[in-house]
Amino acid sequence: MRWRRVGAVVVAVAVGLAGLGHAADLREIGLRIDLTLQPLYAGDAVRWNFDLGGYALVVLAQGWGVRAAAGFNVLSAGPYLGIGLLKAIGSSTALEGDVRLQWTFGVGAPVTTAGAGIRFAGAADGLFYELAAFPVSWTLASVAGAPAALAFSPSFTVGGGSSLATGLEFGQAVTVTFLPASPGGRPVLPVRGWMLSPRLTSHVGLAMLPAP
């Protein structure tokens, strides 16, 4: 029940922030695909998460914004929900904090990741880019039915793409998450006491163009 309350709070915050009436400005909406390599072998096989979902970017007053995403993990059979709060500190830089919950059917506790960091973004001549670092991040998860454990999980993202004059955007991003090596586990990508979990994100979105 505690995890259901957490999910309900996140949904309520997302709806409340996105529904601030005249203070909210929808800037982008679209579809996204996430392909994530799980950090540990399952027997002798690697495991993947394949997520299909949608996203939206809402700009609020005084440089604040909300980035939200929701969808379904096809391979692990469970929904996910992500909500991020941004604060612009320049024309191309923003501080960001976000929370992501991933449910799996048959497992009571969702995998929950909460982090904070900085994001750089820019655009020129129909191309755009983003760089993000979340050095302050933790993941709460249960493995094989064991009690949930909290793990430090910093992540780094590099992405980019192209946009058309109509506002249509196509983008790709690669995120690498670092997790402490699991005792007794077999990391797929071990690096000096860490195990890596890379994620490839593709998106097709529509940016809301200003009225002429």
PDB file of N, CA and C in Angstrom, residues 54-93:
ATOM      1  N   GLY A  54       4.768   7.858 -24.030  1.00  0.00           N
ATOM      2  CA  GLY A  54       4.654   9.231 -24.506  1.00  0.00           C
ATOM      3  C   GLY A  54       5.287  10.186 -23.515  1.00  0.00           C
ATOM      4  N   TYR A  55       5.515  11.406 -23.966  1.00  0.00           N
ATOM      5  CA  TYR A  55       6.131  12.408 -23.100  1.00  0.00           C
ATOM      6  C   TYR A  55       5.555  13.772 -23.414  1.00  0.00           C
ATOM      7  N   ALA A  56       5.753  14.694 -22.473  1.00  0.00           N
ATOM      8  CA  ALA A  56       5.316  16.070 -22.673  1.00  0.00           C
ATOM      9  C   ALA A  56       6.241  16.997 -21.898  1.00  0.00           C
ATOM     10  N   LEU A  57       6.442  18.181 -22.431  1.00  0.00           N
ATOM     11  CA  LEU A  57       7.211  19.233 -21.772  1.00  0.00           C
ATOM     12  C   LEU A  57       6.304  20.436 -21.597  1.00  0.00           C
ATOM     13  N   VAL A  58       6.125  20.861 -20.350  1.00  0.00           N
ATOM     14  CA  VAL A  58       5.273  22.009 -20.024  1.00  0.00           C
ATOM     15  C   VAL A  58       6.132  23.073 -19.362  1.00  0.00           C
ATOM     16  N   VAL A  59       6.042  24.305 -19.846  1.00  0.00           N
ATOM     17  CA  VAL A  59       6.782  25.422 -19.264  1.00  0.00           C
ATOM     18  C   VAL A  59       5.844  26.222 -18.385  1.00  0.00           C
ATOM     19  N   LEU A  60       6.290  26.502 -17.160  1.00  0.00           N
ATOM     20  CA  LEU A  60       5.510  27.269 -16.204  1.00  0.00           C
ATOM     21  C   LEU A  60       6.091  28.672 -16.093  1.00  0.00           C
ATOM     22  N   ALA A  61       5.601  29.442 -15.168  1.00  0.00           N
ATOM     23  CA  ALA A  61       6.076  30.813 -14.993  1.00  0.00           C
ATOM     24  C   ALA A  61       7.438  30.843 -14.322  1.00  0.00           C
ATOM     25  N   GLN A  62       8.164  31.935 -14.533  1.00  0.00           N
ATOM     26  CA  GLN A  62       9.429  32.231 -13.862  1.00  0.00           C
ATOM     27  C   GLN A  62      10.501  31.170 -14.094  1.00  0.00           C
ATOM     28  N   GLY A  63      10.549  30.641 -15.318  1.00  0.00           N
ATOM     29  CA  GLY A  63      11.624  29.736 -15.691  1.00  0.00           C
ATOM     30  C   GLY A  63      11.471  28.305 -15.218  1.00  0.00           C
ATOM     31  N   TRP A  64      10.316  27.944 -14.686  1.00  0.00           N
ATOM     32  CA  TRP A  64      10.088  26.580 -14.236  1.00  0.00           C
ATOM     33  C   TRP A  64       9.453  25.766 -15.351  1.00  0.00           C
ATOM     34  N   GLY A  65       9.677  24.465 -15.325  1.00  0.00           N
ATOM     35  CA  GLY A  65       9.081  23.581 -16.305  1.00  0.00           C
ATOM     36  C   GLY A  65       8.875  22.187 -15.736  1.00  0.00           C
ATOM     37  N   VAL A  66       8.044  21.416 -16.415  1.00  0.00           N
ATOM     38  CA  VAL A  66       7.757  20.041 -16.029  1.00  0.00           C
ATOM     39  C   VAL A  66       7.971  19.142 -17.239  1.00  0.00           C
ATOM     40  N   ARG A  67       8.732  18.068 -17.031  1.00  0.00           N
ATOM     41  CA  ARG A  67       8.930  17.062 -18.069  1.00  0.00           C
ATOM     42  C   ARG A  67       8.301  15.764 -17.565  1.00  0.00           C
ATOM     43  N   ALA A  68       7.302  15.246 -18.270  1.00  0.00           N
ATOM     44  CA  ALA A  68       6.590  14.057 -17.817  1.00  0.00           C
ATOM     45  C   ALA A  68       6.627  12.984 -18.902  1.00  0.00           C
ATOM     46  N   ALA A  69       6.645  11.711 -18.468  1.00  0.00           N
ATOM     47  CA  ALA A  69       6.625  10.589 -19.396  1.00  0.00           C
ATOM     48  C   ALA A  69       5.869   9.439 -18.752  1.00  0.00           C
ATOM     49  N   ALA A  70       5.166   8.671 -19.563  1.00  0.00           N
ATOM     50  CA  ALA A  70       4.446   7.497 -19.077  1.00  0.00           C
ATOM     51  C   ALA A  70       4.355   6.496 -20.211  1.00  0.00           C
ATOM     52  N   GLY A  71       4.353   5.202 -19.838  1.00  0.00           N
ATOM     53  CA  GLY A  71       4.289   4.185 -20.865  1.00  0.00           C
ATOM     54  C   GLY A  71       4.256   2.796 -20.278  1.00  0.00           C
ATOM     55  N   PHE A  72       4.685   1.828 -21.088  1.00  0.00           N
ATOM     56  CA  PHE A  72       4.571   0.421 -20.717  1.00  0.00           C
ATOM     57  C   PHE A  72       5.828  -0.315 -21.135  1.00  0.00           C
ATOM     58  N   ASN A  73       6.349  -1.131 -20.208  1.00  0.00           N
ATOM     59  CA  ASN A  73       7.498  -1.976 -20.489  1.00  0.00           C
ATOM     60  C   ASN A  73       6.993  -3.281 -21.104  1.00  0.00           C
ATOM     61  N   VAL A  74       7.216  -3.443 -22.392  1.00  0.00           N
ATOM     62  CA  VAL A  74       6.659  -4.576 -23.114  1.00  0.00           C
ATOM     63  C   VAL A  74       7.238  -5.898 -22.627  1.00  0.00           C
ATOM     64  N   LEU A  75       8.546  -5.952 -22.378  1.00  0.00           N
ATOM     65  CA  LEU A  75       9.197  -7.209 -22.027  1.00  0.00           C
ATOM     66  C   LEU A  75       8.963  -7.602 -20.573  1.00  0.00           C
ATOM     67  N   SER A  76       8.925  -6.629 -19.670  1.00  0.00           N
ATOM     68  CA  SER A  76       8.720  -6.942 -18.253  1.00  0.00           C
ATOM     69  C   SER A  76       7.263  -6.810 -17.835  1.00  0.00           C
ATOM     70  N   ALA A  77       6.396  -6.430 -18.768  1.00  0.00           N
ATOM     71  CA  ALA A  77       4.959  -6.358 -18.521  1.00  0.00           C
ATOM     72  C   ALA A  77       4.622  -5.480 -17.329  1.00  0.00           C
ATOM     73  N   GLY A  78       4.884  -4.197 -17.456  1.00  0.00           N
ATOM     74  CA  GLY A  78       4.535  -3.280 -16.380  1.00  0.00           C
ATOM     75  C   GLY A  78       4.602  -1.843 -16.840  1.00  0.00           C
ATOM     76  N   PRO A  79       3.774  -0.960 -16.265  1.00  0.00           N
ATOM     77  CA  PRO A  79       3.782   0.457 -16.648  1.00  0.00           C
ATOM     78  C   PRO A  79       4.883   1.224 -15.940  1.00  0.00           C
ATOM     79  N   TYR A  80       5.224   2.377 -16.490  1.00  0.00           N
ATOM     80  CA  TYR A  80       6.165   3.270 -15.828  1.00  0.00           C
ATOM     81  C   TYR A  80       5.620   4.694 -15.861  1.00  0.00           C
ATOM     82  N   LEU A  81       6.130   5.493 -14.943  1.00  0.00           N
ATOM     83  CA  LEU A  81       5.747   6.895 -14.853  1.00  0.00           C
ATOM     84  C   LEU A  81       6.960   7.702 -14.422  1.00  0.00           C
ATOM     85  N   GLY A  82       7.230   8.799 -15.131  1.00  0.00           N
ATOM     86  CA  GLY A  82       8.336   9.677 -14.771  1.00  0.00           C
ATOM     87  C   GLY A  82       7.884  11.123 -14.734  1.00  0.00           C
ATOM     88  N   ILE A  83       8.388  11.866 -13.771  1.00  0.00           N
ATOM     89  CA  ILE A  83       8.058  13.283 -13.656  1.00  0.00           C
ATOM     90  C   ILE A  83       9.308  14.041 -13.260  1.00  0.00           C
ATOM     91  N   GLY A  84       9.610  15.115 -13.981  1.00  0.00           N
ATOM     92  CA  GLY A  84      10.791  15.917 -13.693  1.00  0.00           C
ATOM     93  C   GLY A  84      10.428  17.381 -13.569  1.00  0.00           C
ATOM     94  N   LEU A  85      11.084  18.069 -12.647  1.00  0.00           N
ATOM     95  CA  LEU A  85      10.873  19.501 -12.439  1.00  0.00           C
ATOM     96  C   LEU A  85      12.156  20.231 -12.815  1.00  0.00           C
ATOM     97  N   LEU A  86      12.049  21.226 -13.702  1.00  0.00           N
ATOM     98  CA  LEU A  86      13.202  21.949 -14.207  1.00  0.00           C
ATOM     99  C   LEU A  86      13.147  23.408 -13.783  1.00  0.00           C
ATOM    100  N   LYS A  87      14.323  23.986 -13.582  1.00  0.00           N
ATOM    101  CA  LYS A  87      14.447  25.414 -13.317  1.00  0.00           C
ATOM    102  C   LYS A  87      15.549  25.977 -14.208  1.00  0.00           C
ATOM    103  N   ALA A  88      15.170  26.836 -15.147  1.00  0.00           N
ATOM    104  CA  ALA A  88      16.149  27.426 -16.058  1.00  0.00           C
ATOM    105  C   ALA A  88      17.080  28.365 -15.302  1.00  0.00           C
ATOM    106  N   ILE A  89      18.376  28.242 -15.581  1.00  0.00           N
ATOM    107  CA  ILE A  89      19.363  29.148 -14.985  1.00  0.00           C
ATOM    108  C   ILE A  89      20.162  29.860 -16.083  1.00  0.00           C
ATOM    109  N   GLY A  90      19.654  29.806 -17.289  1.00  0.00           N
ATOM    110  CA  GLY A  90      20.277  30.461 -18.430  1.00  0.00           C
ATOM    111  C   GLY A  90      19.508  30.090 -19.680  1.00  0.00           C
ATOM    112  N   SER A  91      19.945  30.599 -20.813  1.00  0.00           N
ATOM    113  CA  SER A  91      19.219  30.338 -22.050  1.00  0.00           C
ATOM    114  C   SER A  91      19.312  28.887 -22.496  1.00  0.00           C
ATOM    115  N   SER A  92      20.339  28.153 -22.068  1.00  0.00           N
ATOM    116  CA  SER A  92      20.513  26.771 -22.509  1.00  0.00           C
ATOM    117  C   SER A  92      20.809  25.813 -21.364  1.00  0.00           C
ATOM    118  N   THR A  93      20.625  26.238 -20.127  1.00  0.00           N
ATOM    119  CA  THR A  93      20.984  25.418 -18.967  1.00  0.00           C
ATOM    120  C   THR A  93      19.829  25.383 -17.975  1.00  0.00           C
TER     121      THR A  93
END
